[in-house]
CSV table of C-alpha atoms in Angstrom, one decimal:
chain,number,residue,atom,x,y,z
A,24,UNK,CA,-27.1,321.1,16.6
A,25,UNK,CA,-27.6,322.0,20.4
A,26,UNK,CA,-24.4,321.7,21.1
A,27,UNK,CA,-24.0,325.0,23.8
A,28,UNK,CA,-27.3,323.6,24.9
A,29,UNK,CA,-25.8,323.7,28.2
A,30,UNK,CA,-25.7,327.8,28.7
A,31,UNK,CA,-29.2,327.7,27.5
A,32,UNK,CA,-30.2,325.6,30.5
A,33,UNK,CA,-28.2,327.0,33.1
A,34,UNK,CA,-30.1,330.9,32.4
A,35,UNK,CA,-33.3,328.7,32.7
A,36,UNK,CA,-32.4,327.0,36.0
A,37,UNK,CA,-31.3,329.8,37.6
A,38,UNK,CA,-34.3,332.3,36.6
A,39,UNK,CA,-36.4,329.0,37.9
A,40,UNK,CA,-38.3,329.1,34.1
A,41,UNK,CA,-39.4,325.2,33.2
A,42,UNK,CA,-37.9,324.2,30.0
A,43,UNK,CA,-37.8,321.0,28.0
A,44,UNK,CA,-33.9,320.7,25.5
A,45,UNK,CA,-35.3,318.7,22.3
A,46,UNK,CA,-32.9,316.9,20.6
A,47,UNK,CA,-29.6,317.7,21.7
A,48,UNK,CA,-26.4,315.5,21.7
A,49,UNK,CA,-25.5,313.5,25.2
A,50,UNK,CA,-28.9,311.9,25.9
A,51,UNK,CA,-27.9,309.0,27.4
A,52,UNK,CA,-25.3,310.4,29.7
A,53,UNK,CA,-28.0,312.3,31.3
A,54,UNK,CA,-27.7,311.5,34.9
A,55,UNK,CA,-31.9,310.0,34.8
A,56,UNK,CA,-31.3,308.2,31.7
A,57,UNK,CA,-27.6,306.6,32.7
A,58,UNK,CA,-29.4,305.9,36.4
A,59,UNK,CA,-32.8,304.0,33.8
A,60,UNK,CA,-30.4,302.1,31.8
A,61,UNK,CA,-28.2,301.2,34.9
A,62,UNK,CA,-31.3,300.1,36.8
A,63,UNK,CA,-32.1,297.9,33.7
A,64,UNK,CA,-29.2,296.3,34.2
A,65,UNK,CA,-29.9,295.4,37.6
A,66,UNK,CA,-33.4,293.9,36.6
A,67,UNK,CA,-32.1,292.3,33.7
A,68,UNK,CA,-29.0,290.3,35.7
A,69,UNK,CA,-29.4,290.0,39.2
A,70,UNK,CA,-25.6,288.6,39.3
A,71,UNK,CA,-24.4,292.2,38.3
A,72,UNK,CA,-23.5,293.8,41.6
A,73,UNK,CA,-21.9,297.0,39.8
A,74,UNK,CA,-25.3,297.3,38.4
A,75,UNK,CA,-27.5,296.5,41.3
A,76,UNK,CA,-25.5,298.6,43.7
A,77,UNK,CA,-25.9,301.5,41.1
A,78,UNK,CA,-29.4,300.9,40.9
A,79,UNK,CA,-29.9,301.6,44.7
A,80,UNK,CA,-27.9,304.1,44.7
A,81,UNK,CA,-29.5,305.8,42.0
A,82,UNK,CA,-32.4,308.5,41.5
A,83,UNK,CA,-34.6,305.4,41.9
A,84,UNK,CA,-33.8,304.1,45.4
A,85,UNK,CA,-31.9,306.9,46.8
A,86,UNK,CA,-29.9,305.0,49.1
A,87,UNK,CA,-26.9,306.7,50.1
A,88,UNK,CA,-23.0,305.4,50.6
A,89,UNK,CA,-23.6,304.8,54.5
A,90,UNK,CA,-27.5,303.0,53.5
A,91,UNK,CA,-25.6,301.1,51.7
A,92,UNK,CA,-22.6,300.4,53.8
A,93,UNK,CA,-25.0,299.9,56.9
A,94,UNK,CA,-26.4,296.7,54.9
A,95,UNK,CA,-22.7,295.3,53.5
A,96,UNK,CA,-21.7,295.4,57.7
A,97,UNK,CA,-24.9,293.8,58.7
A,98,UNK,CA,-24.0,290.6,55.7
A,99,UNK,CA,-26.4,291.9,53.4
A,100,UNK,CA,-25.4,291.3,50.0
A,101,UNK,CA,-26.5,293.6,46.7
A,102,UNK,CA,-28.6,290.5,45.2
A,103,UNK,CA,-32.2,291.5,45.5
A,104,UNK,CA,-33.0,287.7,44.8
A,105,UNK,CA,-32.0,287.1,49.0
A,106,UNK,CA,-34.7,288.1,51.6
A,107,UNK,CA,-33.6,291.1,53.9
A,108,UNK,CA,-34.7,292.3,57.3
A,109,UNK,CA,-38.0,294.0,56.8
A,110,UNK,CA,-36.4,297.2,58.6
A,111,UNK,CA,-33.3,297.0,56.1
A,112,UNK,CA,-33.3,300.3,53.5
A,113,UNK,CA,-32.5,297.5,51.3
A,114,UNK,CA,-36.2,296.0,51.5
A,115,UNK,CA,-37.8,297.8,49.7
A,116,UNK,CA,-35.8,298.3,46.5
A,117,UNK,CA,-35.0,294.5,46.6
A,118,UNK,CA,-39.2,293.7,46.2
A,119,UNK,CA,-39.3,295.8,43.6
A,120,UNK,CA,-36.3,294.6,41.4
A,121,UNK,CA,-37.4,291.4,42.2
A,122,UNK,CA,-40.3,291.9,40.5
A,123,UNK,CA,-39.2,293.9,37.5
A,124,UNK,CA,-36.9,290.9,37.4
A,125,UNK,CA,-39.5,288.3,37.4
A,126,UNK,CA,-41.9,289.7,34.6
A,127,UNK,CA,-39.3,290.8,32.8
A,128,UNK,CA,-40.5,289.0,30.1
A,129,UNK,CA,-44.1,288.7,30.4
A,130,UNK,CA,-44.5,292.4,30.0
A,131,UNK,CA,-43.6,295.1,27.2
A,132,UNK,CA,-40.2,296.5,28.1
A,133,UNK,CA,-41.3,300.2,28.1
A,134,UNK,CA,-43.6,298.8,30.9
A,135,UNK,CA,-41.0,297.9,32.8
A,136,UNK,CA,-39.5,301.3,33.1
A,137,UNK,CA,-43.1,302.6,33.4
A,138,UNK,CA,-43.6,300.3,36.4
A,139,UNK,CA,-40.0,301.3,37.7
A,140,UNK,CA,-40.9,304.9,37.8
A,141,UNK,CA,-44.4,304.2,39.7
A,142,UNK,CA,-43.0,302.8,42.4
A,143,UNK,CA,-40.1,304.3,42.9
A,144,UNK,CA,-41.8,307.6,42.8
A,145,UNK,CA,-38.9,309.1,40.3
A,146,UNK,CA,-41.1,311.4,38.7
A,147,UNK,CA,-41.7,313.5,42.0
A,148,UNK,CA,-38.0,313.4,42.8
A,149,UNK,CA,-37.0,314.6,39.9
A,150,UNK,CA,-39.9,317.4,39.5
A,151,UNK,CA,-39.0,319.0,42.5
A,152,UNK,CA,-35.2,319.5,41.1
A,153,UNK,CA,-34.0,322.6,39.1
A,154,UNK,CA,-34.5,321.3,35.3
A,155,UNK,CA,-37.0,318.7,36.7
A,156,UNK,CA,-39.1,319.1,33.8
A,157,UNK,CA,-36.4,318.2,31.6
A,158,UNK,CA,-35.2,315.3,33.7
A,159,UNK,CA,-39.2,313.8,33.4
A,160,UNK,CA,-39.7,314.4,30.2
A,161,UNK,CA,-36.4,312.4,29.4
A,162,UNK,CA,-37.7,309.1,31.0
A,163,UNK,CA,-40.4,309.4,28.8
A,164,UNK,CA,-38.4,309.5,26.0
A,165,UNK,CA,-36.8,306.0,27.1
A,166,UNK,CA,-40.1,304.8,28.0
A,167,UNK,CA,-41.2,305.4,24.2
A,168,UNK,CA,-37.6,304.1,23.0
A,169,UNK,CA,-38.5,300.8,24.5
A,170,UNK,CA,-41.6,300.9,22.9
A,171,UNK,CA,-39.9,300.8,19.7
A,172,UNK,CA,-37.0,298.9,19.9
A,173,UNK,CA,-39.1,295.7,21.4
A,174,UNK,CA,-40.4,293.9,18.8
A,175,UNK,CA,-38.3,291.0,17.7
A,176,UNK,CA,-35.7,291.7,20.7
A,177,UNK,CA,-35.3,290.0,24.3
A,178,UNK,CA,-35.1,292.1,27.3
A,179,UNK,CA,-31.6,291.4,27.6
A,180,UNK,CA,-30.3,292.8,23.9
A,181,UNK,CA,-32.7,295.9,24.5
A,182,UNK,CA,-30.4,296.6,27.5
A,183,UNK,CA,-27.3,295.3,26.3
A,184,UNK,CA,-28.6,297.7,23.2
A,185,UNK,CA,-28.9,300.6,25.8
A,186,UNK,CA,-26.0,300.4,27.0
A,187,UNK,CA,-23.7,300.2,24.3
A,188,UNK,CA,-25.8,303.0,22.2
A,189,UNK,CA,-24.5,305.8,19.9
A,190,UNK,CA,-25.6,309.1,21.1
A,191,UNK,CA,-24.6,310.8,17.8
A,192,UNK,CA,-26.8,308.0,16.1
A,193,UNK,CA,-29.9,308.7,18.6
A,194,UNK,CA,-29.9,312.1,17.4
A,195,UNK,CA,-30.5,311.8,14.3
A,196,UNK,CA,-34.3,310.3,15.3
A,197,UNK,CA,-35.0,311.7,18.8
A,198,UNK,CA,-38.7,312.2,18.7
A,199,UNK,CA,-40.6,315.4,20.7
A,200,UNK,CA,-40.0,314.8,24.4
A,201,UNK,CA,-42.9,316.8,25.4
A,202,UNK,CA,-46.3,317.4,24.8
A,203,UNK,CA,-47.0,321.0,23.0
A,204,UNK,CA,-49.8,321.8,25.5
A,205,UNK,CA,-47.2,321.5,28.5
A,206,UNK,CA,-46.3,324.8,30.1
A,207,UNK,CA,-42.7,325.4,28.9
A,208,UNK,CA,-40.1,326.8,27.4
A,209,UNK,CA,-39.3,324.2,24.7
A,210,UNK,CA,-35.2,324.7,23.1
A,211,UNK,CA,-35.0,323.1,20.1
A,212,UNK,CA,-32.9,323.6,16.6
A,213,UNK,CA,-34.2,325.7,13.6
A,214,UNK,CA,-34.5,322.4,11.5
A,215,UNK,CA,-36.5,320.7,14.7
A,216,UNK,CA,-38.4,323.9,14.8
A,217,UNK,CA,-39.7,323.9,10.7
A,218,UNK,CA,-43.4,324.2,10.3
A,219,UNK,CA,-44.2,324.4,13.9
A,220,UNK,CA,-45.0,327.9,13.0
């Protein structure tokens, strides 16, 4: 169990090393993968304004507190389903969950993340960060989550799934969050670690 995980990847932050944490317990709390499922949300119900305001202000948008407040004063409401100013911060994060919204269910759901991440440009943001790698390499994970969990499921209980999830449960079949060849430090447990040798 990684459970002092945390020391591990503080050393490695600080002596700038890349690293990847497989396994390891709090997964979903992870401020990328809380910010994924949160956006979800959003896409999923455009009515949730808890959600679609922490969408925007999320890793994924960006916006900050006084973006945010800037567009309340001017009467623009958090429902990405209204038109906005073309100069509003809002416009561009409202086109795009407007469109994760609409082919919510014409498209795998791992593609909707995958999609999310493209356009939003997340993987950058987060590479440039101390523990970036790590941060990356946990969006994947979701991405191939998705993947698994949507066959015979709607959009909405795959999120609804997300969001109530067991993080003790998930660790019992977290799958590699990086590829082998990629250049870093990988922390894992001695059982995760058996016959990689």
């Amino acid at each position: 169990v990684l459970t002092r995980a945390h020391v591990v990847e503080e050393a490695f932050k600080e002596a700038g090393i890349p690293y990847v944490l497989e396994g390891g317990k709090y997964y979903y709390a992870r401020s990328e993968v809380s910010s994924a499922v949160t956006a979800l949300r959003a896409i999923d119900n455009p009515n949730d304004a808890v959600a679609v305001y922490g969408a925007l202000h999320s890793v994924f948008f960006g916006l900050s507190d006084e973006d945010l407040l800037h567009a309340r004063m001017q009467g623009q409401a958090f429902d990405y389903r209204q038109e906005v100013p073309p100069n509003s911060a809002l416009a561009r994060p409202f086109a795009v969950l407007r469109e994760l919204h609409a082919g919510r269910y014409q498209r795998p759901f791992s593609e909707t993340v995958e999609i999310l991440m493209r356009e939003t440009g997340v993987q950058e943001v987060l590479s440039a960060r101390p523990g970036g790698l790590q941060s990356v390499a946990n969006l994947g994970k979701l991405v191939r989550t998705l993947r698994a969990w949507q066959v015979g499921r709607t959009f909405s209980q795959v999120v609804e799934l997300l969001a109530a999830v067991d993080e003790e449960e998930m660790d019992e079949s977290e799958s590699r969050i990086m590829e082998e060849r990629s250049d870093a430090v990988r922390v894992m447990t001695i059982h995760k670690a058996k016959g990689l040798e």
